Coordinates of C-alpha atoms and ligand atoms in Angstrom, one line a residue:
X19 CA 26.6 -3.9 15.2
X20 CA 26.7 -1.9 11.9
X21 CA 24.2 0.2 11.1
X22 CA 23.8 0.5 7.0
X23 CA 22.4 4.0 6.0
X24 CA 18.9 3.3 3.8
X25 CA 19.5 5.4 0.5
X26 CA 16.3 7.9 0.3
X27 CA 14.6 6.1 -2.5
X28 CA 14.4 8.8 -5.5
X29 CA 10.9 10.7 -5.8
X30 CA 9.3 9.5 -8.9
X31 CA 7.0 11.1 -11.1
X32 CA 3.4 10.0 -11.1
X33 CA 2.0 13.0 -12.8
X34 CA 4.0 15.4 -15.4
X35 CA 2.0 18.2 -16.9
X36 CA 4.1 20.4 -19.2
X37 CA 2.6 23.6 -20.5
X38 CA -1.0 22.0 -21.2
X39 CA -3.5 24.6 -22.6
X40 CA -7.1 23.5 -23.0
X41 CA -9.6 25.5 -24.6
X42 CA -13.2 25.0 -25.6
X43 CA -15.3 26.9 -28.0
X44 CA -13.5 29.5 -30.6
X45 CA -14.0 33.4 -31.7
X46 CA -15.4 35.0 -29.5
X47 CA -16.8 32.6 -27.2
X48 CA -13.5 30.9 -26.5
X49 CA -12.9 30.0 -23.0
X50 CA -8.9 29.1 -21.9
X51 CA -10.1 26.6 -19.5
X52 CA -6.1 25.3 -18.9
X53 CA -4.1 28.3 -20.0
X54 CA -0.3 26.3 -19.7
X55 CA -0.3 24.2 -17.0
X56 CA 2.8 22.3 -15.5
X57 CA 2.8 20.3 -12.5
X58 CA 4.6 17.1 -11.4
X59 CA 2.9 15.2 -8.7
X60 CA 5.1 12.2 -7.5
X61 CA 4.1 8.8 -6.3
X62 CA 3.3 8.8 -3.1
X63 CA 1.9 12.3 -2.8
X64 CA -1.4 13.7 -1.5
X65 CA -2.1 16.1 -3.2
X66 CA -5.3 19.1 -2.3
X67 CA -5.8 21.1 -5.4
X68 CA -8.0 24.7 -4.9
X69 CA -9.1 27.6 -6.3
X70 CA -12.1 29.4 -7.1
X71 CA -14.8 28.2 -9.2
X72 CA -14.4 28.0 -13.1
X73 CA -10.6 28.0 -12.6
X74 CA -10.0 25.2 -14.1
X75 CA -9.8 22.3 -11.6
X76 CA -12.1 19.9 -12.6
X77 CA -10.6 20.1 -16.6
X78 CA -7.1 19.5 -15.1
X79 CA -8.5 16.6 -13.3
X80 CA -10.4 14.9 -16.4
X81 CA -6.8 15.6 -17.8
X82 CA -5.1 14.0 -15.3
X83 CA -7.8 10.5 -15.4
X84 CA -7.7 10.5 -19.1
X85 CA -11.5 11.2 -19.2
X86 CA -10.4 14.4 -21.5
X87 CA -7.6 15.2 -24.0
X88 CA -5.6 18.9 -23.5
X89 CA -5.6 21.0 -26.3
X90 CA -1.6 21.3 -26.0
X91 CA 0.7 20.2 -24.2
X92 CA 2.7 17.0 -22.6
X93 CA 1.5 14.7 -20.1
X94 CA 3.4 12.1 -19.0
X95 CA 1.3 9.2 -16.7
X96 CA 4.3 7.0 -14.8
X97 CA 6.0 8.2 -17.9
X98 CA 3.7 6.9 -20.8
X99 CA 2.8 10.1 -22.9
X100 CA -0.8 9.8 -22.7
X101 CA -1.4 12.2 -26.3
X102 CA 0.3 9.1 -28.0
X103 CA -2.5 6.4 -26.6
X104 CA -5.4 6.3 -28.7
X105 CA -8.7 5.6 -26.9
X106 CA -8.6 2.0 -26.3
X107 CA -5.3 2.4 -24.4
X108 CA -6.3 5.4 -22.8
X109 CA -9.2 3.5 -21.4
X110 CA -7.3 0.8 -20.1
X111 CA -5.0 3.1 -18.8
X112 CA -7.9 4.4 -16.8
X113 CA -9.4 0.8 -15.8
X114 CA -5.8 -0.4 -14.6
X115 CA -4.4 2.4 -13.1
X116 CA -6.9 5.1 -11.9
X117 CA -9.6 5.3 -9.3
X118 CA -12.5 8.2 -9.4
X119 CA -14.3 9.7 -6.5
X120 CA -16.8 12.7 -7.4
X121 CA -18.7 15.0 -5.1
X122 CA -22.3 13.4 -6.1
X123 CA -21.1 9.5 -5.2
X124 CA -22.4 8.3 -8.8
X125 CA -23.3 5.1 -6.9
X126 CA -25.9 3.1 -9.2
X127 CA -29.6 3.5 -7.2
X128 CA -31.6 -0.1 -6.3
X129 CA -28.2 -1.9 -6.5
X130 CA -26.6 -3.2 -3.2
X131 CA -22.8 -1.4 -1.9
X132 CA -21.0 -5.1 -2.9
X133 CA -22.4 -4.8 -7.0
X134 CA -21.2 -0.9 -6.9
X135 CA -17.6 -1.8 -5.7
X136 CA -17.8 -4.8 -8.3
X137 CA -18.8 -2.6 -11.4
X138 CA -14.8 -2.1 -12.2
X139 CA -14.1 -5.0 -12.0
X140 CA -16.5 -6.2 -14.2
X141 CA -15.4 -3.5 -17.2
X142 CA -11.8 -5.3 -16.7
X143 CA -13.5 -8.4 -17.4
X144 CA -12.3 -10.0 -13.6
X145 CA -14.8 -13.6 -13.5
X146 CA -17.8 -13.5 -11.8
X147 CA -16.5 -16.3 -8.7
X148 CA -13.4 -13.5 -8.2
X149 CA -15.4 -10.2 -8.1
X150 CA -17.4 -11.0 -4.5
X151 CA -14.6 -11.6 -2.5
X152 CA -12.2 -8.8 -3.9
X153 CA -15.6 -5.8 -3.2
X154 CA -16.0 -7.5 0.1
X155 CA -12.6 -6.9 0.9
X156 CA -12.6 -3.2 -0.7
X157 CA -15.8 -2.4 1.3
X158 CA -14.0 -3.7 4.7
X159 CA -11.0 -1.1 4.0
X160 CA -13.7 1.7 4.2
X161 CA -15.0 0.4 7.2
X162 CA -18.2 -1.1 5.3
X163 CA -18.0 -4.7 5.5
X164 CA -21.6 -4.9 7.1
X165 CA -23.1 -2.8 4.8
X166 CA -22.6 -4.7 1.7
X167 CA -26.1 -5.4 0.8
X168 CA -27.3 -2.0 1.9
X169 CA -28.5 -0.1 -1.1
X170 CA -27.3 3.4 -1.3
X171 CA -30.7 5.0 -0.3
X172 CA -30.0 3.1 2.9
X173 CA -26.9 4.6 3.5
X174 CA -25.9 8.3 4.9
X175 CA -24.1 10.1 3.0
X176 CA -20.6 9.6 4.3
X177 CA -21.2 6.0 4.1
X178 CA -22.4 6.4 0.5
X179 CA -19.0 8.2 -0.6
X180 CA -17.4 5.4 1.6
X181 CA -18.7 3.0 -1.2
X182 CA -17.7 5.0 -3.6
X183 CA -13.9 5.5 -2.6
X184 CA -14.3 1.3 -2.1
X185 CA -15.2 1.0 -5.9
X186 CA -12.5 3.3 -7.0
X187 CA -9.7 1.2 -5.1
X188 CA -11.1 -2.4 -5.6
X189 CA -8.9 -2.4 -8.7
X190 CA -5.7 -1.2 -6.7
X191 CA -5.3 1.9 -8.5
X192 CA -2.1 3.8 -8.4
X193 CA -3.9 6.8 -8.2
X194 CA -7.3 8.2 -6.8
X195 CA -8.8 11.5 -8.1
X196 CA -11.4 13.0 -6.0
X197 CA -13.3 16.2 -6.8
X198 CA -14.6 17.8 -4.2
X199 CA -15.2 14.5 -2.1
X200 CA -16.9 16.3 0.8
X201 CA -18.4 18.8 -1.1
X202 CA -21.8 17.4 -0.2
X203 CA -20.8 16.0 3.5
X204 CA -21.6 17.4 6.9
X205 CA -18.6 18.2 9.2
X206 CA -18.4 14.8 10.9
X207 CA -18.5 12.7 7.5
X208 CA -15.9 15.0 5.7
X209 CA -13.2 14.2 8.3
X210 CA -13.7 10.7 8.6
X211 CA -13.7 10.8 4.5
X212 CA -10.7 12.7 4.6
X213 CA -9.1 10.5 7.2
X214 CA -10.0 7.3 5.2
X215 CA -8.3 9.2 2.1
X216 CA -4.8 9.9 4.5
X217 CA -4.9 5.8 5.0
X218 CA -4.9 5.1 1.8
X219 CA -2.5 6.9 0.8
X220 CA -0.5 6.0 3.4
X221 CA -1.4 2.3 3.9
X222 CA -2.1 1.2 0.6
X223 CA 0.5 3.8 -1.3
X224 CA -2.4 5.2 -3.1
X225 CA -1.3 8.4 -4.8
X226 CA -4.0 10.9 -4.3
X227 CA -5.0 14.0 -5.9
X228 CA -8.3 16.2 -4.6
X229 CA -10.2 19.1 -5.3
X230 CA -11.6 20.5 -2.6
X231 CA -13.1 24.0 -1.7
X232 CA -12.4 23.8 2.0
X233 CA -9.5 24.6 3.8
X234 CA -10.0 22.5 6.7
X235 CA -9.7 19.6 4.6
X236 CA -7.1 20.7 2.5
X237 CA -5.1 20.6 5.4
X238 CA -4.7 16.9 5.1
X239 CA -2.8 16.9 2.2
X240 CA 0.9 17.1 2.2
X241 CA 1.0 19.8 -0.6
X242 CA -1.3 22.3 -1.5
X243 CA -1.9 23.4 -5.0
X244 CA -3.6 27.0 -6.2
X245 CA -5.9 27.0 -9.5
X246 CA -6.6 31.1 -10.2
X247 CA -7.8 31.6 -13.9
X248 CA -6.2 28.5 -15.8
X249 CA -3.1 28.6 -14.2
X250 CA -1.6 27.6 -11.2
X251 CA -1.3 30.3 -8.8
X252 CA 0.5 29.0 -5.8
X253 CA 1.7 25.5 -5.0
X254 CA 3.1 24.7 -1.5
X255 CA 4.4 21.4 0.7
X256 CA 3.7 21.5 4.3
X257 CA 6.5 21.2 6.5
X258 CA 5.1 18.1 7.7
X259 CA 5.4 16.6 4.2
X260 CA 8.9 17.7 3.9
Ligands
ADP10 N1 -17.4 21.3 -21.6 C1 -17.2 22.6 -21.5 N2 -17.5 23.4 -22.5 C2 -17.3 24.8 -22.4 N3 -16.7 25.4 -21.4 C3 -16.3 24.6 -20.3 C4 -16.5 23.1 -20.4 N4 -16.0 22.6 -19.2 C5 -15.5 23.7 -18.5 N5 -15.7 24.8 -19.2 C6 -15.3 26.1 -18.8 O1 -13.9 26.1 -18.4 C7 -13.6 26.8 -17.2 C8 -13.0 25.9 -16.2 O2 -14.0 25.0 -15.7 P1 -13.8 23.9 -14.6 O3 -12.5 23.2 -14.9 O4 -15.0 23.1 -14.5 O5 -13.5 24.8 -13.3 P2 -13.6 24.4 -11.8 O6 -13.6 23.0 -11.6 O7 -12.3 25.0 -11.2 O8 -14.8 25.1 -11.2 C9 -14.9 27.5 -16.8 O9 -14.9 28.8 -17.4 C10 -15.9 26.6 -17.5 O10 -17.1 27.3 -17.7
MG11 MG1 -15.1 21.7 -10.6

Protein backbone atom coordinates (compact mmCIF):
# COMPACT_ATOMS: atom_id res chain seq x y z
CA UNK A 1 0.00 0.00 0.00
CA UNK A 2 1.37 3.59 -0.90
CA UNK A 3 1.23 5.96 1.36
CA UNK A 4 0.89 9.65 -0.44
CA UNK A 5 2.55 12.48 1.71
CA UNK A 6 -0.41 15.34 2.46
CA UNK A 7 1.31 18.71 1.31
CA UNK A 8 1.09 21.17 4.66
CA UNK A 9 -1.64 23.34 3.31
CA UNK A 10 0.09 27.06 3.19
CA UNK A 11 -0.78 29.34 6.32
CA UNK A 12 -2.97 32.07 4.99
CA UNK A 13 -3.45 35.39 6.16
CA UNK A 14 -6.60 36.27 7.93
CA UNK A 15 -5.32 39.45 9.49
CA UNK A 16 -2.46 41.86 8.03
CA UNK A 17 -1.79 45.01 9.86
CA UNK A 18 1.06 47.03 8.39
CA UNK A 19 2.44 50.03 10.32
CA UNK A 20 -1.20 51.26 11.45
CA UNK A 21 -0.93 54.40 13.74
CA UNK A 22 -4.10 55.68 15.32
CA UNK A 23 -4.29 58.70 17.10
CA UNK A 24 -7.12 60.77 18.68
CA UNK A 25 -7.22 64.27 19.75
CA UNK A 26 -4.37 66.86 18.41
CA UNK A 27 -1.79 69.53 20.07
CA UNK A 28 -1.25 68.91 23.05
CA UNK A 29 -3.81 66.50 24.01
CA UNK A 30 -2.91 64.00 21.41
CA UNK A 31 -2.94 60.51 22.44
CA UNK A 32 -0.97 57.70 19.90
CA UNK A 33 -3.40 55.09 20.78
CA UNK A 34 -1.82 52.63 17.77
CA UNK A 35 1.69 53.93 17.40
CA UNK A 36 2.64 51.45 14.03
CA UNK A 37 1.26 48.39 14.46
CA UNK A 38 2.03 45.18 12.28
CA UNK A 39 0.69 41.88 12.88
CA UNK A 40 -0.49 38.98 10.61
CA UNK A 41 -2.79 36.65 12.26
CA UNK A 42 -3.52 33.48 9.93
CA UNK A 43 -6.69 31.54 9.56
CA UNK A 44 -6.98 29.22 11.81
CA UNK A 45 -5.12 30.89 14.70
CA UNK A 46 -6.12 31.65 18.31
CA UNK A 47 -4.88 34.30 19.09
CA UNK A 48 -4.64 35.96 23.16
CA UNK A 49 -3.66 39.59 22.87
CA UNK A 50 -2.38 41.43 26.42
CA UNK A 51 -1.03 44.20 27.84
CA UNK A 52 -1.61 46.70 30.36
CA UNK A 53 -4.42 48.96 30.38
CA UNK A 54 -4.67 51.96 27.89
CA UNK A 55 -2.13 50.15 25.59
CA UNK A 56 -4.01 50.02 22.96
CA UNK A 57 -5.88 46.67 22.68
CA UNK A 58 -9.27 47.43 22.43
CA UNK A 59 -8.44 50.27 19.37
CA UNK A 60 -6.51 47.42 17.62
CA UNK A 61 -9.50 45.23 18.03
CA UNK A 62 -12.22 47.84 16.70
CA UNK A 63 -9.50 47.92 13.89
CA UNK A 64 -9.38 44.58 13.31
CA UNK A 65 -13.82 44.20 13.28
CA UNK A 66 -14.01 47.37 11.20
CA UNK A 67 -16.05 49.12 14.02
CA UNK A 68 -12.99 51.93 13.68
CA UNK A 69 -10.81 53.20 10.81
CA UNK A 70 -6.72 53.65 11.67
CA UNK A 71 -5.33 56.84 11.20
CA UNK A 72 -2.45 55.20 8.87
CA UNK A 73 -1.64 52.35 7.76
CA UNK A 74 -2.64 48.96 5.73
CA UNK A 75 -4.98 46.37 6.72
CA UNK A 76 -5.64 43.76 4.71
CA UNK A 77 -9.01 41.41 5.91
CA UNK A 78 -8.58 37.83 3.77
CA UNK A 79 -6.75 40.21 1.61
CA UNK A 80 -9.50 42.95 0.87
CA UNK A 81 -7.79 46.41 1.95
CA UNK A 82 -10.39 47.46 4.24
CA UNK A 83 -9.23 51.64 3.95
CA UNK A 84 -10.58 51.17 0.31
CA UNK A 85 -14.40 49.92 1.52
CA UNK A 86 -16.51 52.74 2.20
CA UNK A 87 -19.03 52.16 5.14
CA UNK A 88 -21.63 50.14 3.46
CA UNK A 89 -19.04 47.51 2.51
CA UNK A 90 -17.30 47.78 5.63
CA UNK A 91 -20.52 46.95 7.35
CA UNK A 92 -21.16 44.07 5.44
CA UNK A 93 -17.88 43.02 5.75
CA UNK A 94 -18.62 43.00 9.44
CA UNK A 95 -22.18 41.29 9.18
CA UNK A 96 -20.74 38.41 6.85
CA UNK A 97 -17.51 37.75 8.17
CA UNK A 98 -17.09 38.83 11.87
CA UNK A 99 -18.42 37.80 15.21
CA UNK A 100 -18.09 40.06 18.53
CA UNK A 101 -17.94 38.98 22.03
CA UNK A 102 -17.36 41.90 24.72
CA UNK A 103 -16.64 41.59 28.46
CA UNK A 104 -20.23 43.14 29.54
CA UNK A 105 -22.39 40.31 27.17
CA UNK A 106 -24.38 43.35 25.50
CA UNK A 107 -27.32 40.78 25.51
CA UNK A 108 -30.67 42.90 24.96
CA UNK A 109 -32.56 42.73 28.67
CA UNK A 110 -36.53 41.29 28.74
CA UNK A 111 -35.68 39.51 25.37
CA UNK A 112 -35.37 35.58 25.49
CA UNK A 113 -31.48 33.79 24.55
CA UNK A 114 -33.23 32.46 20.93
CA UNK A 115 -34.25 36.48 19.80
CA UNK A 116 -30.42 37.62 21.04
CA UNK A 117 -28.64 34.87 18.83
CA UNK A 118 -31.34 35.87 16.05
CA UNK A 119 -30.59 39.74 16.07
CA UNK A 120 -27.62 39.11 13.30
CA UNK A 121 -29.37 37.51 11.49
CA UNK A 122 -32.05 39.72 11.22
CA UNK A 123 -29.49 42.92 10.23
CA UNK A 124 -28.45 40.41 7.20
CA UNK A 125 -31.96 40.29 6.34
CA UNK A 126 -32.08 36.14 6.82
CA UNK A 127 -36.40 35.49 6.70
CA UNK A 128 -38.22 35.21 9.65
CA UNK A 129 -39.23 31.02 9.05
CA UNK A 130 -35.06 30.54 8.70
CA UNK A 131 -33.88 32.56 11.83
CA UNK A 132 -35.44 29.97 14.67
CA UNK A 133 -33.93 27.04 13.66
CA UNK A 134 -30.33 28.47 12.70
CA UNK A 135 -30.24 30.42 16.83
CA UNK A 136 -31.52 27.13 18.06
CA UNK A 137 -28.78 25.42 16.55
CA UNK A 138 -26.07 28.25 17.57
CA UNK A 139 -27.48 28.11 21.17
CA UNK A 140 -26.95 24.09 21.19
CA UNK A 141 -23.10 24.55 20.16
CA UNK A 142 -22.74 26.58 23.51
CA UNK A 143 -24.34 24.06 25.38
CA UNK A 144 -27.69 26.17 25.60
CA UNK A 145 -30.24 24.50 23.82
CA UNK A 146 -32.65 24.39 26.94
CA UNK A 147 -32.20 27.83 27.74
CA UNK A 148 -33.56 29.33 24.71
CA UNK A 149 -36.38 31.14 26.22
CA UNK A 150 -34.59 32.11 29.32
CA UNK A 151 -34.17 35.84 29.46
CA UNK A 152 -30.67 36.98 30.31
CA UNK A 153 -31.60 38.04 34.01
CA UNK A 154 -32.35 34.37 34.22
CA UNK A 155 -29.20 33.33 33.30
CA UNK A 156 -25.66 33.28 35.32
CA UNK A 157 -23.22 34.97 34.00
CA UNK A 158 -21.23 32.37 32.17
CA UNK A 159 -24.35 31.27 30.57
CA UNK A 160 -25.08 34.88 29.61
CA UNK A 161 -21.61 35.19 27.69
CA UNK A 162 -22.52 31.63 26.43
CA UNK A 163 -25.49 33.45 24.52
CA UNK A 164 -23.49 35.94 23.51
CA UNK A 165 -20.51 33.88 21.80
CA UNK A 166 -23.93 31.86 20.20
CA UNK A 167 -25.01 35.28 18.58
CA UNK A 168 -21.64 36.15 17.38
CA UNK A 169 -21.26 32.65 15.47
CA UNK A 170 -24.94 32.10 14.24
CA UNK A 171 -23.73 33.81 11.17
CA UNK A 172 -20.61 31.44 10.72
CA UNK A 173 -18.12 34.10 11.02
CA UNK A 174 -14.63 33.60 9.94
CA UNK A 175 -13.48 35.35 12.77
CA UNK A 176 -14.55 35.93 16.50
CA UNK A 177 -13.10 39.02 18.48
CA UNK A 178 -13.45 38.84 22.12
CA UNK A 179 -12.39 41.48 24.54
CA UNK A 180 -11.81 40.49 27.64
CA UNK A 181 -14.51 37.61 27.52
CA UNK A 182 -14.06 36.59 31.14
CA UNK A 183 -13.30 39.72 32.44
CA UNK A 184 -16.47 39.68 34.49
CA UNK A 185 -16.61 35.68 35.09
CA UNK A 186 -15.75 33.71 38.22
CA UNK A 187 -13.05 31.03 37.89
CA UNK A 188 -15.35 28.12 36.89
CA UNK A 189 -17.29 30.11 34.05
CA UNK A 190 -14.00 31.60 32.48
CA UNK A 191 -12.64 28.09 31.75
CA UNK A 192 -15.60 26.59 30.45
CA UNK A 193 -15.79 30.04 28.29
CA UNK A 194 -12.44 29.58 27.31
CA UNK A 195 -12.82 25.91 26.57
CA UNK A 196 -16.04 26.65 24.41
CA UNK A 197 -13.72 29.40 22.60
CA UNK A 198 -10.74 26.34 21.94
CA UNK A 199 -13.82 24.31 20.18
CA UNK A 200 -14.61 26.65 18.08
CA UNK A 201 -11.79 27.38 16.85
CA UNK A 202 -10.99 24.02 16.49
CA UNK A 203 -14.30 22.45 15.48
CA UNK A 204 -15.88 25.01 13.53
CA UNK A 205 -12.42 26.67 12.14
CA UNK A 206 -13.34 29.84 13.81
CA UNK A 207 -10.36 32.15 13.79
CA UNK A 208 -10.17 33.76 17.08
CA UNK A 209 -8.56 36.73 18.42
CA UNK A 210 -8.96 37.80 22.42
CA UNK A 211 -8.02 40.28 24.82
CA UNK A 212 -7.64 39.14 27.91
CA UNK A 213 -5.92 40.35 31.17
CA UNK A 214 -5.37 36.96 32.67
CA UNK A 215 -2.68 34.72 32.18
CA UNK A 216 -4.35 31.59 33.02
CA UNK A 217 -6.53 32.09 30.19
CA UNK A 218 -4.21 33.35 27.89
CA UNK A 219 -2.75 30.07 28.02
CA UNK A 220 -5.33 28.69 25.75
CA UNK A 221 -4.28 30.36 22.93
CA UNK A 222 -1.71 29.10 20.54
CA UNK A 223 0.14 32.48 20.33
CA UNK A 224 0.46 35.10 22.61
CA UNK A 225 0.66 38.66 21.67
CA UNK A 226 2.13 41.79 23.92
CA UNK A 227 0.44 45.37 23.68
CA UNK A 228 2.94 47.94 25.85
CA UNK A 229 2.33 51.62 24.86
CA UNK A 230 0.90 51.33 21.21
CA UNK A 231 3.08 48.86 20.05
CA UNK A 232 3.48 45.40 20.20
CA UNK A 233 5.95 44.44 22.68
CA UNK A 234 6.37 40.73 22.48
CA UNK A 235 4.59 38.17 20.35
CA UNK A 236 5.12 34.42 20.93
CA UNK A 237 3.65 30.74 19.62
CA UNK A 238 3.55 28.08 22.14
CA UNK A 239 5.30 25.00 21.27
CA UNK A 240 2.09 23.34 21.30
CA UNK A 241 0.91 25.48 18.41
CA UNK A 242 4.05 24.84 16.50
N1 LIG B 1 -12.37 57.45 21.74
C1 LIG B 1 -11.22 57.81 22.32
N2 LIG B 1 -10.89 59.13 22.45
C2 LIG B 1 -9.73 59.50 23.01
N3 LIG B 1 -8.80 58.65 23.48
C3 LIG B 1 -9.08 57.33 23.39
C4 LIG B 1 -10.29 56.84 22.81
N4 LIG B 1 -10.27 55.48 22.85
C5 LIG B 1 -9.11 55.14 23.43
N5 LIG B 1 -8.40 56.24 23.76
C6 LIG B 1 -7.07 56.26 24.37
O1 LIG B 1 -6.21 55.42 23.62
C7 LIG B 1 -5.36 54.65 24.44
C8 LIG B 1 -5.56 53.17 24.20
O2 LIG B 1 -6.87 52.81 24.65
P1 LIG B 1 -7.44 51.33 24.53
O3 LIG B 1 -7.24 50.84 23.16
O4 LIG B 1 -8.85 51.37 25.04
O5 LIG B 1 -6.51 50.53 25.54
P2 LIG B 1 -6.71 49.09 26.22
O6 LIG B 1 -7.86 48.42 25.58
O7 LIG B 1 -5.39 48.40 26.03
O8 LIG B 1 -6.95 49.37 27.67
C9 LIG B 1 -5.66 55.09 25.87
O9 LIG B 1 -4.75 56.08 26.24
C10 LIG B 1 -7.06 55.64 25.76
O10 LIG B 1 -7.29 56.60 26.76
MG1 LIG C 1 -9.63 47.61 26.44
Amino acid sequence: MSRREKPTPARQALIELTGITKTYGHGEGVVHALDGISLRIDKGEFAAVMGPSGSGKSTAMNIIGCLDQPTSGSYLFDGVEVSRLDRQQRALLRRHYIGFVFQGFNLLARTTAVENVELPLIYRGIPHAERRPLALQALAKVGLAERAMHTPGELSGGQQQRVAIARAIVTEPALLLADEPTGNLDTKSSVEIMELLVALNREQHITVVMVTHEPDMAEYAGRIVHFLDGRIASDTRSEEAA
